[in-house]
Short mmCIF file of C-alpha atoms in Angstrom, two decimals:
data_model
loop_
_atom_site.label_atom_id
_atom_site.label_comp_id
_atom_site.label_asym_id
_atom_site.label_seq_id
_atom_site.Cartn_x
_atom_site.Cartn_y
_atom_site.Cartn_z
CA MET A 267 0.00 0.00 0.00
CA GLU A 268 1.48 3.24 -1.17
CA GLN A 269 3.11 5.83 0.97
CA GLU A 270 1.66 8.44 -1.36
CA THR A 271 -1.91 7.39 -0.58
CA ARG A 272 -1.18 7.60 3.10
CA ASP A 273 0.40 11.03 2.81
CA LYS A 274 -2.55 12.39 0.88
CA LEU A 275 -4.96 10.81 3.30
CA ARG A 276 -3.16 12.37 6.22
CA GLU A 277 -3.03 15.80 4.58
CA GLN A 278 -6.73 15.65 3.84
CA ALA A 279 -7.53 14.47 7.35
CA LEU A 280 -5.51 17.28 8.91
CA THR A 281 -7.20 19.89 6.75
CA ASP A 282 -10.67 18.52 7.43
CA ALA A 283 -10.06 18.27 11.15
CA ARG A 284 -8.80 21.86 11.34
CA GLU A 285 -11.80 23.13 9.40
CA GLN A 286 -14.26 21.30 11.58
CA LEU A 287 -12.59 22.60 14.71
CA GLN A 288 -12.93 26.17 13.43
CA GLU A 289 -16.65 25.81 12.83
CA ASP A 290 -17.35 24.02 16.06
CA THR A 291 -16.02 26.71 18.38
CA GLY A 292 -19.02 27.47 20.52
CA ALA A 293 -19.98 31.10 20.11
CA ASP A 294 -21.67 30.92 23.46
CA GLN A 295 -18.36 29.96 25.06
CA GLU A 296 -16.79 33.03 23.51
CA LEU A 297 -19.45 35.16 25.16
CA ILE A 298 -18.81 33.60 28.53
CA GLU A 299 -15.08 34.30 28.26
CA HIS A 300 -15.83 37.90 27.41
CA VAL A 301 -18.19 38.53 30.28
CA LYS A 302 -15.91 36.87 32.81
CA ALA A 303 -13.04 39.04 31.62
CA LEU A 304 -15.32 42.06 31.82
CA ASP A 305 -16.27 41.45 35.43
CA GLU A 306 -12.63 41.01 36.32
CA LEU A 307 -11.74 44.24 34.56
CA TYR A 308 -14.34 46.18 36.50
CA THR A 309 -12.50 45.16 39.63
CA VAL A 310 -9.17 46.13 38.11
CA ARG A 311 -10.56 49.50 37.12
CA ASN A 312 -11.70 50.21 40.66
CA THR A 313 -8.52 49.00 42.28
CA VAL A 314 -6.32 51.08 39.99
CA GLN A 315 -8.49 54.12 40.49
CA GLU A 316 -8.25 53.82 44.25
CA ARG A 317 -4.50 53.48 44.10
CA LEU A 318 -4.14 56.50 41.85
CA ALA A 319 -6.39 58.53 44.13
CA SER A 320 -4.00 58.12 47.03
CA TRP A 321 -0.82 58.31 44.98
CA THR A 322 0.24 61.92 45.17
CA GLN A 323 3.90 61.71 44.21
CA ASP A 324 4.47 62.26 40.51
CA SER A 325 6.76 59.80 38.79
CA ALA A 326 7.30 57.82 35.63
CA LEU A 327 5.77 54.79 37.31
CA ARG A 328 2.67 56.74 38.28
CA THR A 329 2.29 57.79 34.67
CA ARG A 330 2.48 54.15 33.61
CA LEU A 331 -0.29 53.29 36.03
CA GLN A 332 -2.41 56.06 34.57
CA GLN A 333 -1.77 54.63 31.14
CA LEU A 334 -2.92 51.28 32.43
CA GLN A 335 -6.09 52.92 33.69
CA GLU A 336 -6.78 54.29 30.24
CA ASP A 337 -6.04 50.99 28.57
CA VAL A 338 -8.33 49.17 30.97
CA GLU A 339 -11.08 51.63 30.24
CA ASP A 340 -10.69 51.10 26.50
CA LEU A 341 -10.67 47.35 26.88
CA ILE A 342 -13.81 47.49 28.99
CA THR A 343 -15.57 49.47 26.30
CA ASP A 344 -14.48 47.05 23.60
CA LEU A 345 -15.47 44.01 25.62
CA GLU A 346 -18.87 45.48 26.39
CA THR A 347 -19.44 46.18 22.72
CA ALA A 348 -18.34 42.69 21.81
CA CYS A 349 -20.69 41.16 24.38
CA ILE A 350 -23.65 43.13 23.13
CA GLU A 351 -23.03 42.51 19.46
CA THR A 352 -22.26 38.83 19.83
CA SER A 353 -25.20 38.12 22.10
CA GLU A 354 -27.55 39.80 19.63
CA THR A 355 -26.36 37.32 17.05
CA VAL A 356 -26.07 34.22 19.18
CA MET A 357 -29.11 34.62 21.44
CA PRO A 358 -31.34 37.42 20.15
CA ASN A 359 -34.39 36.44 22.18
CA THR A 360 -32.53 36.19 25.46
CA HIS A 361 -30.81 39.45 24.69
CA ALA A 362 -34.14 41.16 24.10
CA VAL A 363 -35.55 39.93 27.39
CA LEU A 364 -32.58 40.43 29.69
CA GLY A 365 -30.77 43.31 28.04
CA ASP A 366 -27.09 44.09 27.57
CA ILE A 367 -24.48 42.17 29.55
CA LEU A 368 -27.02 40.58 31.93
CA ASP A 369 -27.85 38.07 29.22
CA CYS A 370 -24.17 37.12 29.06
CA ARG A 371 -23.92 36.89 32.84
CA ILE A 372 -26.84 34.49 32.99
CA LEU A 373 -25.22 32.50 30.22
CA ALA A 374 -21.98 32.35 32.17
CA TYR A 375 -23.74 31.03 35.27
CA ALA A 376 -25.57 28.46 33.20
CA GLY A 377 -22.40 27.27 31.49
CA SER A 378 -23.67 27.06 27.94
CA LEU A 379 -26.68 28.02 25.84
CA GLU A 380 -27.71 24.40 25.75
CA ASP A 381 -27.68 24.23 29.55
CA LEU A 382 -29.56 27.51 29.83
CA ALA A 383 -32.25 26.24 27.49
CA GLN A 384 -32.65 22.94 29.30
CA MET A 385 -32.65 24.07 32.90
CA PRO A 386 -35.93 24.77 34.70
CA SER A 387 -36.90 28.42 34.99
CA SER A 388 -36.78 28.12 38.77
CA THR A 389 -33.05 27.51 38.42
CA ILE A 390 -32.63 30.51 36.16
CA GLN A 391 -34.39 32.58 38.76
CA VAL A 392 -31.70 31.94 41.36
CA LEU A 393 -28.60 31.62 39.21
CA GLY A 394 -25.93 33.55 41.05
CA ALA A 395 -27.43 33.08 44.53
CA GLU A 396 -26.11 29.57 45.04
CA LYS A 397 -24.57 30.36 48.40
CA ALA A 398 -27.87 31.59 49.80
CA MET A 399 -29.84 28.80 48.18
CA PHE A 400 -27.78 25.92 49.49
CA ARG A 401 -27.54 27.54 52.88
CA HIS A 402 -31.34 27.63 52.99
CA LEU A 403 -31.53 24.00 51.92
CA ARG A 404 -29.22 23.16 54.80
CA GLY A 405 -31.45 24.93 57.28
CA GLU A 406 -30.23 28.51 57.54
CA GLY A 407 -32.00 31.54 56.13
CA LYS A 408 -34.67 32.05 53.51
CA MET A 409 -34.70 30.81 49.93
CA PRO A 410 -33.36 33.61 47.73
CA LYS A 411 -35.90 35.23 45.42
CA HIS A 412 -33.41 36.11 42.75
CA GLY A 413 -29.76 35.71 41.84
CA VAL A 414 -28.06 37.77 39.21
CA LEU A 415 -31.49 38.56 37.75
CA TYR A 416 -31.69 41.14 40.52
CA GLN A 417 -29.64 43.36 38.22
CA HIS A 418 -32.49 43.62 35.75
CA PRO A 419 -34.06 47.08 35.99
CA THR A 420 -37.51 45.60 36.39
CA VAL A 421 -36.46 43.65 39.46
CA HIS A 422 -34.34 45.89 41.67
CA THR A 423 -36.50 48.94 41.07
CA LEU A 424 -39.58 47.38 42.60
CA PRO A 425 -40.30 47.39 46.31
CA GLU A 426 -38.86 44.35 48.05
CA GLU A 427 -42.09 42.46 48.46
CA ARG A 428 -42.78 42.49 44.71
CA ARG A 429 -39.32 41.54 43.51
CA GLY A 430 -39.83 37.80 43.92
CA ASN A 431 -42.85 37.90 41.68
CA MET A 432 -41.00 39.87 39.03
CA ALA A 433 -37.93 37.67 39.22
CA ARG A 434 -40.04 34.56 38.70
CA PHE A 435 -41.84 36.09 35.76
CA LEU A 436 -38.57 37.24 34.22
CA ALA A 437 -37.00 33.81 34.71
CA ASN A 438 -39.95 32.15 33.02
CA LYS A 439 -39.67 34.41 30.00
CA THR A 440 -35.93 33.91 29.91
CA SER A 441 -36.48 30.16 29.71
CA ILE A 442 -38.73 30.58 26.71
CA ALA A 443 -36.24 32.95 25.10
CA ALA A 444 -33.30 30.62 25.66
CA ARG A 445 -35.20 27.72 24.15
CA LEU A 446 -36.09 29.79 21.12
CA ASP A 447 -32.45 30.75 20.76
CA TYR A 448 -31.04 27.27 21.16
CA TYR A 449 -33.60 25.13 19.37
CA GLY A 450 -35.36 27.40 16.94
CA ASP A 451 -34.84 30.27 14.63
CA LYS A 452 -37.81 32.42 15.51
CA ASN A 453 -37.50 35.82 17.03
CA ARG A 454 -40.19 36.61 19.53
CA GLY A 455 -37.82 38.60 21.71
CA ASP A 456 -39.66 41.88 21.38
CA ASP A 457 -42.95 40.28 22.25
CA LEU A 458 -41.41 38.59 25.28
CA ARG A 459 -39.80 41.81 26.43
CA GLU A 460 -43.14 43.53 26.12
CA GLN A 461 -44.70 40.92 28.38
CA VAL A 462 -41.94 41.58 30.92
CA ASP A 463 -42.46 45.34 30.78
CA ASN A 464 -46.22 44.93 31.13
CA ARG A 465 -45.83 42.78 34.19
CA PHE A 466 -43.44 45.34 35.62
CA ASN A 467 -45.98 48.08 35.13
CA GLU A 468 -48.69 46.02 36.76
CA LEU A 469 -46.52 45.33 39.75
CA GLN A 470 -45.42 48.90 40.05
CA HIS A 471 -48.92 50.25 40.27
CA ALA A 472 -50.64 47.49 42.16
CA MET B 90 18.04 0.40 26.64
CA GLU B 91 16.63 -3.04 26.01
CA GLN B 92 14.07 -3.78 23.32
CA VAL B 93 11.04 -5.65 24.70
CA PHE B 94 8.99 -5.49 21.51
CA PRO B 95 9.93 -4.07 18.13
CA ARG B 96 10.69 -0.39 18.78
CA VAL B 97 9.48 -0.60 22.38
CA TYR B 98 12.21 -0.27 24.97
CA MET B 99 12.76 -0.79 28.66
CA HIS B 100 15.37 1.01 30.72
CA ASP B 101 15.59 1.17 34.51
CA ASN B 102 12.20 -0.53 34.72
CA LYS B 103 10.58 2.17 32.63
CA LEU B 104 9.06 1.88 29.19
CA TYR B 105 10.16 4.06 26.27
CA THR B 106 9.61 4.58 22.58
CA GLU B 107 11.98 6.33 20.21
CA ASN B 108 10.97 9.91 19.65
CA THR B 109 10.17 10.33 15.96
CA ALA B 110 9.62 14.06 16.47
CA PRO B 111 12.86 14.93 18.28
CA ASP B 112 13.14 17.71 20.84
CA HIS B 113 9.38 17.75 21.08
CA SER B 114 7.45 16.40 24.05
CA VAL B 115 3.81 15.55 23.42
CA TYR B 116 2.36 15.67 26.90
CA GLY B 117 5.26 16.87 29.00
CA GLU B 118 6.67 13.39 29.32
CA PRO B 119 10.33 13.02 30.31
CA THR B 120 12.79 12.15 27.57
CA THR B 121 16.11 10.37 27.83
CA THR B 122 18.93 10.33 25.36
CA VAL B 123 20.96 7.16 25.09
CA ASN B 124 23.71 6.68 22.53
CA GLY B 125 22.56 9.71 20.61
CA THR B 126 18.93 8.61 20.27
CA GLU B 127 16.12 10.39 22.05
CA TYR B 128 13.50 8.25 23.77
CA ARG B 129 10.17 9.34 25.23
CA SER B 130 8.94 7.84 28.46
CA TRP B 131 5.75 5.81 28.08
CA ASN B 132 3.64 6.08 31.20
CA PRO B 133 1.52 3.00 32.06
CA HIS B 134 -0.63 5.11 34.36
CA ARG B 135 -1.76 7.16 31.41
CA SER B 136 -1.69 4.66 28.60
CA LYS B 137 -3.61 1.35 28.68
CA ALA B 138 -1.30 -0.12 26.06
CA ALA B 139 1.78 0.70 28.14
CA ALA B 140 0.11 -0.85 31.18
CA ALA B 141 -0.52 -4.01 29.19
CA ILE B 142 3.14 -4.25 28.23
CA VAL B 143 4.33 -3.66 31.78
CA ASN B 144 1.87 -6.29 33.00
CA GLY B 145 3.44 -8.78 30.64
CA VAL B 146 1.26 -9.03 27.54
CA ASN B 147 2.53 -11.93 25.42
CA THR B 148 2.11 -10.32 22.06
CA PHE B 149 1.97 -6.62 21.46
CA PRO B 150 0.08 -6.09 18.20
CA ILE B 151 1.52 -2.72 17.19
CA THR B 152 4.61 -3.28 15.02
CA PRO B 153 6.74 -1.02 12.84
CA GLN B 154 4.59 -2.02 9.85
CA SER B 155 1.15 -1.84 11.48
CA THR B 156 -1.72 0.10 10.01
CA VAL B 157 -3.93 0.94 12.95
CA LEU B 158 -7.49 2.15 13.29
CA TYR B 159 -7.37 3.84 16.71
CA LEU B 160 -10.78 4.51 18.21
CA GLY B 161 -10.90 6.95 21.10
CA ALA B 162 -7.68 8.80 20.35
CA ALA B 163 -8.37 11.62 22.83
CA THR B 164 -5.43 14.03 23.15
CA GLY B 165 -3.09 11.63 21.37
CA THR B 166 -0.85 10.46 24.21
CA THR B 167 -1.01 6.75 23.37
CA VAL B 168 -1.37 7.52 19.67
CA SER B 169 1.98 9.31 19.72
CA HIS B 170 3.71 6.22 21.09
CA PHE B 171 2.02 4.00 18.53
CA ALA B 172 3.25 6.41 15.88
CA ASP B 173 6.79 6.17 17.26
CA ILE B 174 6.57 2.39 16.86
CA ALA B 175 4.80 2.15 13.50
CA VAL B 176 7.33 4.12 11.44
CA ASP B 177 6.50 2.18 8.28
CA GLY B 178 2.86 1.96 9.21
CA PHE B 179 -0.03 4.33 9.68
CA ILE B 180 -2.58 5.35 12.30
CA ALA B 181 -6.09 6.57 11.60
CA ALA B 182 -7.02 8.27 14.88
CA VAL B 183 -10.73 8.70 15.52
CA GLU B 184 -11.89 11.05 18.28
CA TYR B 185 -15.37 12.44 18.80
CA ALA B 186 -14.80 15.46 21.06
CA ALA B 187 -13.52 18.82 19.81
CA GLU B 188 -11.44 19.76 22.86
CA PRO B 189 -9.05 16.81 22.78
CA MET B 190 -9.04 16.97 18.99
CA HIS B 191 -7.23 20.30 19.18
CA ASP B 192 -4.35 18.52 20.87
CA LEU B 193 -4.61 15.51 18.60
CA VAL B 194 -4.21 17.67 15.52
CA ASP B 195 -0.97 19.03 16.98
CA VAL B 196 0.31 15.53 17.60
CA ALA B 197 -0.61 14.51 14.06
CA ALA B 198 1.06 17.59 12.61
CA HIS B 199 4.41 16.64 14.14
CA ARG B 200 4.42 13.07 12.92
CA SER B 201 4.05 11.85 9.39
CA ASN B 202 2.03 8.72 10.09
CA ILE B 203 -1.12 9.93 11.86
CA ALA B 204 -4.41 11.04 10.32
CA PRO B 205 -6.80 12.68 12.83
CA LEU B 206 -10.52 12.15 12.29
CA LEU B 207 -13.13 14.12 14.19
CA ARG B 208 -15.81 11.46 13.97
CA ASN B 209 -18.12 9.37 16.09
CA ALA B 210 -16.87 5.80 16.28
CA ARG B 211 -20.49 4.70 16.55
CA ASN B 212 -20.93 5.69 12.91
CA PRO B 213 -18.19 3.99 10.91
CA ASP B 214 -19.90 5.14 7.72
CA THR B 215 -18.66 8.64 8.46
CA TYR B 216 -15.05 7.60 8.03
CA ARG B 217 -15.45 4.65 5.72
CA ASP B 218 -14.17 6.55 2.72
CA THR B 219 -10.94 7.41 4.51
CA VAL B 220 -10.27 4.12 6.24
CA GLU B 221 -11.02 1.92 3.26
CA GLN B 222 -8.17 3.53 1.37
CA VAL B 223 -5.73 1.60 3.54
CA THR B 224 -5.49 -1.97 4.74
CA VAL B 225 -6.10 -2.06 8.47
CA ASP B 226 -4.03 -4.61 10.42
CA VAL B 227 -5.10 -3.58 13.91
CA VAL B 228 -8.26 -2.07 15.35
CA TYR B 229 -7.41 -0.60 18.75
CA GLN B 230 -10.19 0.81 20.90
CA ASP B 231 -10.12 2.69 24.19
CA ILE B 232 -13.54 4.30 24.53
CA ALA B 233 -15.24 4.62 27.91
CA GLN B 234 -18.88 4.27 26.92
CA GLN B 235 -21.61 1.87 27.85
CA ASP B 236 -21.81 0.46 24.34
CA GLN B 237 -18.06 0.09 23.89
CA ALA B 238 -18.39 -3.57 22.93
CA GLU B 239 -20.97 -2.79 20.26
CA ILE B 240 -18.81 0.02 18.89
CA PHE B 241 -15.89 -2.37 18.65
CA LEU B 242 -17.89 -4.98 16.78
CA ARG B 243 -19.22 -2.40 14.38
CA ASN B 244 -15.69 -1.31 13.51
CA LEU B 245 -14.33 -4.77 12.88
CA GLN B 246 -15.62 -4.51 9.32
CA PHE B 247 -12.48 -2.56 8.48
CA LEU B 248 -10.25 -5.31 9.73
CA ALA B 249 -9.06 -8.00 7.34
CA GLU B 250 -9.75 -11.64 8.21
CA GLY B 251 -7.10 -12.77 10.66
CA GLY B 252 -6.35 -9.19 11.67
CA THR B 253 -5.89 -8.19 15.30
CA GLY B 254 -8.38 -6.35 17.44
CA VAL B 255 -7.61 -4.79 20.80
CA LEU B 256 -10.37 -3.66 23.10
CA CYS B 257 -9.68 -1.90 26.41
CA VAL B 258 -12.76 -2.63 28.45
CA LYS B 259 -13.67 -0.30 31.29
CA ALA B 260 -16.14 -2.23 33.45
CA GLN B 261 -17.43 0.84 35.22
CA SER B 262 -18.62 2.42 31.98
CA ILE B 263 -20.69 -0.59 31.09
CA ASP B 264 -22.21 -1.29 34.48
CA SER B 265 -21.03 0.67 37.47
CA ALA B 266 -22.84 -1.57 39.94
CA ALA B 267 -21.91 -5.03 38.71
CA PRO B 268 -18.66 -6.71 39.69
CA ALA B 269 -16.00 -6.18 37.03
CA SER B 270 -15.50 -9.88 36.37
CA THR B 271 -19.17 -10.23 35.49
CA VAL B 272 -18.96 -7.41 33.02
CA PHE B 273 -15.81 -8.83 31.46
CA THR B 274 -17.48 -12.21 30.99
CA GLN B 275 -20.40 -10.57 29.24
CA VAL B 276 -18.11 -8.66 26.92
CA ARG B 277 -16.13 -11.78 26.09
CA GLU B 278 -19.35 -13.55 25.14
CA GLN B 279 -20.44 -10.64 22.98
CA LEU B 280 -17.14 -10.68 21.11
CA GLN B 281 -17.09 -14.44 20.47
CA GLU B 282 -19.41 -14.09 17.47
CA GLN B 283 -16.90 -12.20 15.40
CA VAL B 284 -13.50 -12.81 16.96
CA THR B 285 -11.37 -15.41 18.62
CA ILE B 286 -10.01 -14.11 21.87
CA CYS B 287 -6.25 -14.67 22.05
CA GLU B 288 -5.25 -12.99 25.27
CA THR B 289 -6.83 -11.03 28.10
CA LEU B 290 -5.02 -9.14 30.80
CA ARG B 291 -6.06 -6.99 33.73
CA LEU B 292 -4.44 -3.60 33.93
CA GLU B 293 -4.13 -3.26 37.69
CA PRO B 294 -2.43 -1.54 39.41
CA PHE B 295 -2.37 1.12 36.70
CA HIS B 296 -6.05 1.12 35.75
CA THR B 297 -8.73 -0.26 38.03
CA ASP B 298 -11.30 -2.68 36.64
CA HIS B 299 -9.94 -2.55 33.12
CA LEU B 300 -9.40 -5.53 30.86
CA PHE B 301 -7.10 -5.55 27.86
CA ILE B 302 -8.46 -7.96 25.25
CA ARG B 303 -6.38 -8.99 22.26
CA CYS B 304 -8.30 -10.97 19.66
CA ARG B 305 -8.22 -12.17 16.07
CA LYS B 306 -10.92 -11.64 13.50
CA GLN B 307 -12.49 -14.85 12.33
#
């Protein structure tokens, strides 16, 4: 059996494998990387700002730290833009319901778009409040009403006693949105967002 | 450096293969240079095949001329050693998952006798066109799935009559509750229809509840 056949076979296999690997890179994983980096950069931004605030002595090193501050700021802007643009493409429905960045955060907690689509909405409701949830299950404290979903304007703006209701509603709609994004190709995001806003209005004026 | 099988060496109670991609370590394994030749350490804790050799397998089916269909190539650690051995042979390495495939492609790029295939070994049709271009002497499988025996049988079609099959059975993947010996007996029975079992060997202490089965296609 010819060496030439084998060489060609191997070349073809290498090319095919590389191509397939390119296509298969999960776009949702990219989003998660971005948002994790973003959250870390927010911390960096604050820390550097604090340090510069108490650093009075002028020096070349201080100037370098200021440069770092600027660079961090630019990177934050670029990452935020990337998150928003990519999530509009990858999960338009979820993006419509949850809004900028929060959709990526929820995705990061879930682990993947597939996981987000398959998990019960009650899980989505408390994603991010694991510490409180498991503590409650072990006997201490109340069950959390919301995790990272608290950040949604419709949730934290409401009086405390209504937030649970809103968080549940939002989680339910997020579930639907995630399933549309993962399994289908329909876009009912605007409609879903409208339902969320309507519920918010009801709860605000009840 | 003593040769225990063609192109497989033992030195200081450790197993080695000659590095066919010199100055390049595949998985951070230690290398030794003896008499001007570089050898890569073959770790039985990582590689089922190495464990089989250390545990005294009578016949090691991978030879310098072997053409191997390797199912479950993962990141290419064992594949790289097979490639070091089969310098006049060839290895078609099938792996289903993208993550390890990234590493496998690197391994294949540095050696001239490996073709990586991102395919599901449950569907041999998906790589039939590639594999049928060569004559397969050995089908080697190390896949930890419940239907590993079925997968093996389905891939024997590529093996010529009288060719060698090697199946690394992981009992826990098939039935985590049953005793390993029971599982191994069941697998042996399943295989009898298509192969004659030549040798079986447990891989303790390197791999718990694993059986290395070397067989011949009827």
